[in-house]
Amino acid sequence: GKVGSGAATGVINALVWAYPLDVMRQQMATKNSGTWGKAAKDVYSQGGLRGFYRGFMMDAPGLMIFRGVQLGGWDLMKDYYGEEWGKMNRVSRFAHGQVISLFGSLFAYPWDTVRRNLMSATGSTYSEVYRSGVATAGGFRNFFYAGFSARVLSSVVNGALLEGFDEWKRTKDA
């Protein structure tokens, strides 16, 4: 239940808001579409409304995994510790959040890699991106996990957000 709720939250957020912005950001970075407006126009001219969701179906499983592990794992961790959770200091809860985010990232990162490549490869299919990417990168591990160290750094932010929001809810409800 909790992992499923976290997964659904991640996919709905991406579908409605985050994914089209990410496509435009990728357009700006790879095709020199200097402004958000120009990027939106370029994406639309290349693929219509569907252009804003190029690669989304490949990314959805990764989003479900990441947000399911992150948000559902956080709630499961709190349930596991019970009353002891509230007695832990903030640094310990933050560390738990960071570890949970790292696990989610580890399992979801391959989907993210393919998504980024699909966004920048106009008209390419998943299998074309996969074959050319693995061949160019020098193997499966290099293709799927190149750049993962940046995701490790982002887990610090994710851990802080989990703990910070939880702390805010605790003080608000008190």
Coordinates of C-alpha atoms in Angstrom, one line a residue:
G1 CA 0.0 0.0 0.0
K2 CA 2.6 2.6 1.0
V3 CA 5.0 1.7 -1.7
G4 CA 2.2 1.8 -4.3
S5 CA 1.0 5.2 -3.0
G6 CA 4.6 6.5 -3.3
A7 CA 4.9 5.1 -6.8
A8 CA 1.5 6.6 -8.0
T9 CA 2.5 10.0 -6.5
G10 CA 5.8 10.0 -8.5
V11 CA 4.2 9.0 -11.8
I12 CA 1.3 11.5 -11.6
N13 CA 3.6 14.3 -10.6
A14 CA 5.9 13.5 -13.5
L15 CA 3.0 13.1 -16.0
V16 CA 1.4 16.4 -15.1
W17 CA 4.3 18.7 -14.3
A18 CA 7.9 17.5 -14.1
Y19 CA 8.3 15.5 -17.3
P20 CA 7.4 18.1 -19.9
L21 CA 9.7 20.6 -18.1
D22 CA 12.5 18.0 -18.1
V23 CA 12.0 17.5 -21.9
M24 CA 12.3 21.3 -22.5
R25 CA 15.4 21.5 -20.2
Q26 CA 16.9 18.6 -22.2
Q27 CA 16.0 20.5 -25.5
M28 CA 17.7 23.6 -24.2
A29 CA 20.8 21.7 -23.2
T30 CA 21.3 19.7 -26.3
K31 CA 19.7 21.7 -29.1
N32 CA 20.6 25.2 -28.0
S33 CA 17.0 26.3 -27.6
G34 CA 18.0 29.3 -25.4
T35 CA 14.7 30.0 -23.6
W36 CA 11.9 28.0 -22.2
G37 CA 9.5 29.4 -24.8
K38 CA 11.8 28.5 -27.7
A39 CA 12.4 25.0 -26.2
A40 CA 8.6 24.5 -25.9
K41 CA 8.1 25.7 -29.5
D42 CA 10.9 23.4 -30.8
V43 CA 9.6 20.4 -28.9
Y44 CA 6.0 21.0 -30.1
S45 CA 7.2 21.5 -33.7
Q46 CA 9.1 18.2 -33.6
G47 CA 6.4 16.0 -32.1
G48 CA 3.3 17.9 -31.2
L49 CA 1.9 17.4 -27.7
R50 CA 3.4 13.9 -27.7
G51 CA 6.9 15.4 -28.1
F52 CA 6.7 16.6 -24.5
Y53 CA 6.3 13.0 -23.4
R54 CA 9.0 11.3 -25.6
G55 CA 10.5 8.6 -23.5
F56 CA 7.9 8.8 -20.7
M57 CA 6.7 5.2 -21.0
M58 CA 10.3 4.1 -20.5
D59 CA 10.7 6.4 -17.5
A60 CA 7.5 5.5 -15.8
P61 CA 8.8 2.2 -14.3
G62 CA 11.9 4.0 -13.0
L63 CA 9.7 6.7 -11.5
M64 CA 7.5 4.1 -9.8
I65 CA 10.5 2.3 -8.5
F66 CA 12.3 5.4 -7.2
R67 CA 9.3 7.1 -5.6
G68 CA 7.8 3.8 -4.4
V69 CA 11.1 3.0 -2.6
Q70 CA 11.7 6.6 -1.4
L71 CA 8.2 7.5 -0.1
G72 CA 6.9 4.1 0.7
G73 CA 10.3 3.1 2.2
W74 CA 10.3 6.2 4.4
D75 CA 6.8 5.3 5.8
L76 CA 7.7 1.6 6.2
M77 CA 10.9 2.7 8.1
K78 CA 8.8 4.8 10.5
D79 CA 6.4 1.9 11.0
Y80 CA 9.3 -0.5 11.6
Y81 CA 10.8 1.7 14.4
G82 CA 7.5 2.7 15.9
E83 CA 7.8 5.0 18.9
E84 CA 11.6 4.8 18.7
W85 CA 11.5 6.8 15.4
G86 CA 10.3 9.9 17.2
K87 CA 13.1 9.5 19.8
M88 CA 15.9 9.3 17.1
N89 CA 17.8 12.5 16.5
R90 CA 17.3 14.3 13.2
V91 CA 20.7 13.3 11.9
S92 CA 19.8 9.6 12.2
R93 CA 16.4 10.1 10.5
F94 CA 18.2 12.0 7.7
A95 CA 20.7 9.2 7.3
H96 CA 17.8 6.7 7.0
G97 CA 16.2 9.0 4.3
Q98 CA 19.4 9.2 2.4
V99 CA 20.0 5.4 2.4
I100 CA 16.4 4.9 1.2
S101 CA 16.9 7.5 -1.6
L102 CA 20.1 5.8 -2.6
F103 CA 18.4 2.4 -2.9
G104 CA 15.6 3.9 -4.9
S105 CA 18.2 5.6 -7.2
L106 CA 20.2 2.5 -7.6
F107 CA 17.3 0.5 -8.9
A108 CA 15.7 3.3 -11.0
Y109 CA 18.8 4.8 -12.6
P110 CA 18.9 2.6 -15.7
W111 CA 15.4 3.8 -16.7
D112 CA 16.6 7.4 -16.2
T113 CA 19.6 6.8 -18.5
V114 CA 17.4 5.5 -21.3
R115 CA 14.9 8.3 -20.8
R116 CA 17.5 11.0 -21.1
N117 CA 18.8 9.4 -24.3
L118 CA 15.3 9.0 -25.7
M119 CA 14.6 12.7 -25.0
S120 CA 17.6 13.8 -27.1
A121 CA 17.3 11.2 -29.9
T122 CA 14.3 12.5 -31.9
G123 CA 12.6 9.7 -33.7
S124 CA 14.7 6.9 -32.2
T125 CA 13.1 3.9 -30.7
Y126 CA 14.0 2.4 -27.3
S127 CA 15.8 -0.5 -28.9
E128 CA 17.9 1.8 -31.1
V129 CA 18.8 4.0 -28.2
Y130 CA 19.7 0.9 -26.1
R131 CA 21.8 -0.8 -28.7
S132 CA 23.7 2.4 -29.7
G133 CA 24.1 3.6 -26.2
V134 CA 25.5 0.3 -24.8
A135 CA 27.9 0.0 -27.8
T136 CA 29.1 3.6 -27.5
A137 CA 29.5 3.5 -23.7
G138 CA 31.5 0.3 -23.7
G139 CA 29.0 -2.0 -22.1
F140 CA 25.9 -2.4 -20.0
R141 CA 27.3 -1.1 -16.7
N142 CA 28.9 2.0 -18.3
F143 CA 25.8 2.9 -20.2
F144 CA 23.3 2.5 -17.4
Y145 CA 25.3 3.8 -14.5
A146 CA 27.6 6.4 -16.0
G147 CA 27.0 9.6 -14.0
F148 CA 25.5 7.8 -11.0
S149 CA 27.8 9.7 -8.6
A150 CA 25.7 12.8 -9.3
R151 CA 22.6 10.8 -8.1
V152 CA 24.5 10.0 -4.9
L153 CA 24.9 13.7 -4.2
S154 CA 21.2 14.3 -4.9
S155 CA 20.3 11.7 -2.3
V156 CA 21.6 14.2 0.3
V157 CA 18.8 16.6 -0.8
N158 CA 16.2 13.8 -0.9
G159 CA 17.2 12.6 2.6
A160 CA 17.0 16.2 3.8
L161 CA 13.6 16.7 2.2
L162 CA 12.2 13.5 3.7
E163 CA 13.4 14.4 7.2
G164 CA 12.6 18.1 6.9
F165 CA 9.0 17.6 5.7
D166 CA 8.5 14.9 8.4
E167 CA 9.9 17.3 11.1
W168 CA 7.6 20.1 9.8
K169 CA 4.6 17.8 10.0
R170 CA 5.5 16.7 13.6
T171 CA 5.9 20.3 14.8
K172 CA 2.7 21.4 13.0
D173 CA 0.7 18.6 14.5
A174 CA 2.1 19.2 18.0

